[in-house]
Amino acid sequence: MSTTDLAALSGLELMRWIQSARPTDTVTPSIGRLLGMRFDEVEHGRMVISLDTRPDFANPLGIVHGGIGATLLDSVMGCAVHTTLPAGVGYTTLELKVNYIRAAHTGGQTLTAEGNVIHVGRSTATAEGKVLDERGKLIAHATTTCLIMRPAGD
């Protein structure tokens, strides 16, 4: 792992560090590593994350489980919110609303999610996101509300 003090980084700096360093250590648990997420684009208030589907993602019907799409959306929207936060300030998801449009297949299909911040306040933030398949077809879209967690006394 890097000698970079991750806690001293702003949210945007941390997301850019993850994008460039692509940490793969097995000591630090990560949903992104588990699912094979890639940070394709990192901007203030905007993220693009992709992954390739695989048979492990299947539901009993043999298509990608909705939880994979929800996790991808939760990640991309939460990370978009995180890019707007200063060092030492965190967030957690308060609410996630997902609309599924069509099924995704488990055979190595690339799913790309884009998350955009709608509003960041002192205590909450909102964002929207969408997941597209490699043909540009909408798979799912969502909104989220995040709780902003500031240090005590801030």
Tab-separated table of C-alpha atoms in Angstrom:
chain	number	residue	atom	x	y	z
A	1	MET	CA	0.000	0.000	0.000
A	2	SER	CA	1.059	3.607	-0.479
A	3	THR	CA	2.606	5.840	2.147
A	4	THR	CA	-0.008	8.439	1.202
A	5	ASP	CA	-2.017	9.657	4.210
A	6	LEU	CA	-5.473	8.883	2.806
A	7	ALA	CA	-7.252	10.604	5.723
A	8	ALA	CA	-5.597	13.913	4.779
A	9	LEU	CA	-6.985	13.822	1.226
A	10	SER	CA	-10.122	15.601	0.117
A	11	GLY	CA	-12.811	13.379	-1.384
A	12	LEU	CA	-11.776	14.380	-4.910
A	13	GLU	CA	-8.108	13.698	-4.153
A	14	LEU	CA	-8.979	10.289	-2.659
A	15	MET	CA	-11.098	9.262	-5.660
A	16	ARG	CA	-8.302	10.354	-8.019
A	17	TRP	CA	-5.758	8.420	-5.923
A	18	ILE	CA	-7.907	5.273	-6.167
A	19	GLN	CA	-8.258	5.834	-9.922
A	20	SER	CA	-4.509	6.165	-10.486
A	21	ALA	CA	-3.109	3.801	-7.829
A	22	ARG	CA	-5.712	1.081	-8.424
A	23	PRO	CA	-5.027	-0.459	-5.002
A	24	THR	CA	-5.268	-4.244	-5.167
A	25	ASP	CA	-4.044	-5.260	-1.745
A	26	THR	CA	-6.073	-8.019	-0.149
A	27	VAL	CA	-5.683	-6.581	3.350
A	28	THR	CA	-8.088	-3.680	2.754
A	29	PRO	CA	-11.619	-4.923	2.020
A	30	SER	CA	-13.291	-3.167	-0.900
A	31	ILE	CA	-16.593	-3.724	-2.681
A	32	GLY	CA	-14.970	-2.230	-5.764
A	33	ARG	CA	-12.212	-4.839	-5.746
A	34	LEU	CA	-14.710	-7.622	-5.059
A	35	LEU	CA	-16.861	-6.675	-8.059
A	36	GLY	CA	-14.023	-5.548	-10.327
A	37	MET	CA	-15.049	-1.875	-10.477
A	38	ARG	CA	-12.919	0.561	-12.471
A	39	PHE	CA	-12.875	4.315	-11.807
A	40	ASP	CA	-13.025	5.551	-15.398
A	41	GLU	CA	-13.659	9.258	-14.778
A	42	VAL	CA	-13.301	11.349	-11.636
A	43	GLU	CA	-14.407	14.980	-11.521
A	44	HIS	CA	-15.763	17.306	-8.864
A	45	GLY	CA	-19.392	16.167	-8.419
A	46	ARG	CA	-19.214	13.469	-11.106
A	47	MET	CA	-17.958	9.875	-11.329
A	48	VAL	CA	-17.967	7.158	-13.973
A	49	ILE	CA	-17.398	3.580	-12.798
A	50	SER	CA	-17.540	0.425	-14.911
A	51	LEU	CA	-17.386	-3.308	-14.365
A	52	ASP	CA	-17.598	-6.459	-16.444
A	53	THR	CA	-20.379	-8.889	-15.621
A	54	ARG	CA	-19.560	-12.495	-14.818
A	55	PRO	CA	-21.446	-15.698	-13.974
A	56	ASP	CA	-20.970	-15.036	-10.223
A	57	PHE	CA	-23.354	-12.059	-10.603
A	58	ALA	CA	-26.294	-14.258	-11.656
A	59	ASN	CA	-29.643	-14.423	-9.924
A	60	PRO	CA	-31.649	-17.694	-10.074
A	61	LEU	CA	-32.877	-16.725	-13.568
A	62	GLY	CA	-29.315	-16.512	-14.890
A	63	ILE	CA	-29.231	-12.736	-15.422
A	64	VAL	CA	-27.315	-10.131	-13.428
A	65	HIS	CA	-28.772	-9.838	-9.923
A	66	GLY	CA	-30.389	-6.461	-9.226
A	67	GLY	CA	-28.116	-6.052	-6.218
A	68	ILE	CA	-25.123	-5.704	-8.551
A	69	GLY	CA	-26.806	-2.790	-10.320
A	70	ALA	CA	-27.858	-1.251	-7.003
A	71	THR	CA	-24.328	-1.597	-5.626
A	72	LEU	CA	-22.845	-0.044	-8.757
A	73	LEU	CA	-25.308	2.860	-8.524
A	74	ASP	CA	-24.795	3.311	-4.774
A	75	SER	CA	-21.032	3.390	-5.361
A	76	VAL	CA	-21.020	5.807	-8.291
A	77	MET	CA	-23.454	8.251	-6.677
A	78	GLY	CA	-21.770	8.066	-3.265
A	79	CYS	CA	-18.338	8.566	-4.818
A	80	ALA	CA	-19.683	11.564	-6.764
A	81	VAL	CA	-20.838	13.062	-3.456
A	82	HIS	CA	-17.471	12.215	-1.884
A	83	THR	CA	-15.647	14.226	-4.586
A	84	THR	CA	-17.277	17.378	-3.201
A	85	LEU	CA	-16.201	16.862	0.422
A	86	PRO	CA	-13.121	18.232	2.174
A	87	ALA	CA	-10.607	16.028	3.984
A	88	GLY	CA	-11.959	14.554	7.199
A	89	VAL	CA	-15.599	14.727	6.099
A	90	GLY	CA	-17.393	11.506	5.194
A	91	TYR	CA	-20.794	10.361	4.050
A	92	THR	CA	-23.117	7.391	4.189
A	93	THR	CA	-26.187	6.473	2.175
A	94	LEU	CA	-29.482	7.401	3.844
A	95	GLU	CA	-31.753	6.427	0.955
A	96	LEU	CA	-31.364	4.700	-2.405
A	97	LYS	CA	-34.120	4.509	-5.021
A	98	VAL	CA	-33.405	2.284	-8.027
A	99	ASN	CA	-35.496	1.833	-11.166
A	100	TYR	CA	-34.593	-1.222	-13.253
A	101	ILE	CA	-35.267	-0.863	-16.977
A	102	ARG	CA	-33.863	-4.035	-18.568
A	103	ALA	CA	-31.835	-7.105	-17.677
A	104	ALA	CA	-28.064	-7.313	-17.977
A	105	HIS	CA	-26.374	-10.553	-18.964
A	106	THR	CA	-23.612	-12.320	-17.046
A	107	GLY	CA	-21.284	-13.053	-19.971
A	108	GLY	CA	-18.634	-10.345	-19.642
A	109	GLN	CA	-20.880	-7.437	-20.613
A	110	THR	CA	-19.417	-4.047	-19.623
A	111	LEU	CA	-21.770	-1.977	-17.471
A	112	THR	CA	-20.927	1.702	-17.089
A	113	ALA	CA	-22.425	3.850	-14.350
A	114	GLU	CA	-22.392	7.630	-14.178
A	115	GLY	CA	-23.158	9.501	-10.983
A	116	ASN	CA	-23.802	13.240	-10.709
A	117	VAL	CA	-24.321	15.360	-7.624
A	118	ILE	CA	-27.547	17.313	-7.527
A	119	HIS	CA	-27.063	19.123	-4.197
A	120	VAL	CA	-24.594	19.151	-1.315
A	121	GLY	CA	-25.648	20.840	1.892
A	122	ARG	CA	-24.176	20.920	5.373
A	123	SER	CA	-25.817	17.687	6.532
A	124	THR	CA	-27.189	15.938	3.417
A	125	ALA	CA	-26.418	15.544	-0.263
A	126	THR	CA	-28.406	14.191	-3.201
A	127	ALA	CA	-27.206	12.602	-6.430
A	128	GLU	CA	-28.537	10.769	-9.458
A	129	GLY	CA	-27.080	7.936	-11.463
A	130	LYS	CA	-27.613	5.644	-14.407
A	131	VAL	CA	-26.173	2.355	-15.640
A	132	LEU	CA	-25.734	1.699	-19.360
A	133	ASP	CA	-24.706	-1.464	-21.156
A	134	GLU	CA	-21.983	-1.486	-23.818
A	135	ARG	CA	-24.553	-0.617	-26.507
A	136	GLY	CA	-25.604	2.486	-24.595
A	137	LYS	CA	-28.920	0.952	-23.501
A	138	LEU	CA	-30.242	2.055	-20.119
A	139	ILE	CA	-30.145	-0.788	-17.572
A	140	ALA	CA	-31.153	1.158	-14.441
A	141	HIS	CA	-31.302	4.655	-12.987
A	142	ALA	CA	-31.408	5.873	-9.410
A	143	THR	CA	-31.330	8.699	-6.906
A	144	THR	CA	-29.752	8.828	-3.486
A	145	THR	CA	-29.685	10.922	-0.345
A	146	CYS	CA	-26.469	10.826	1.653
A	147	LEU	CA	-25.787	11.907	5.228
A	148	ILE	CA	-22.728	14.159	5.464
A	149	MET	CA	-20.651	13.205	8.511
A	150	ARG	CA	-18.517	16.059	9.835
A	151	PRO	CA	-16.036	15.857	12.700
A	152	ALA	CA	-17.413	16.832	16.110
A	153	GLY	CA	-17.320	20.586	16.599
A	154	ASP	CA	-17.196	21.312	12.859
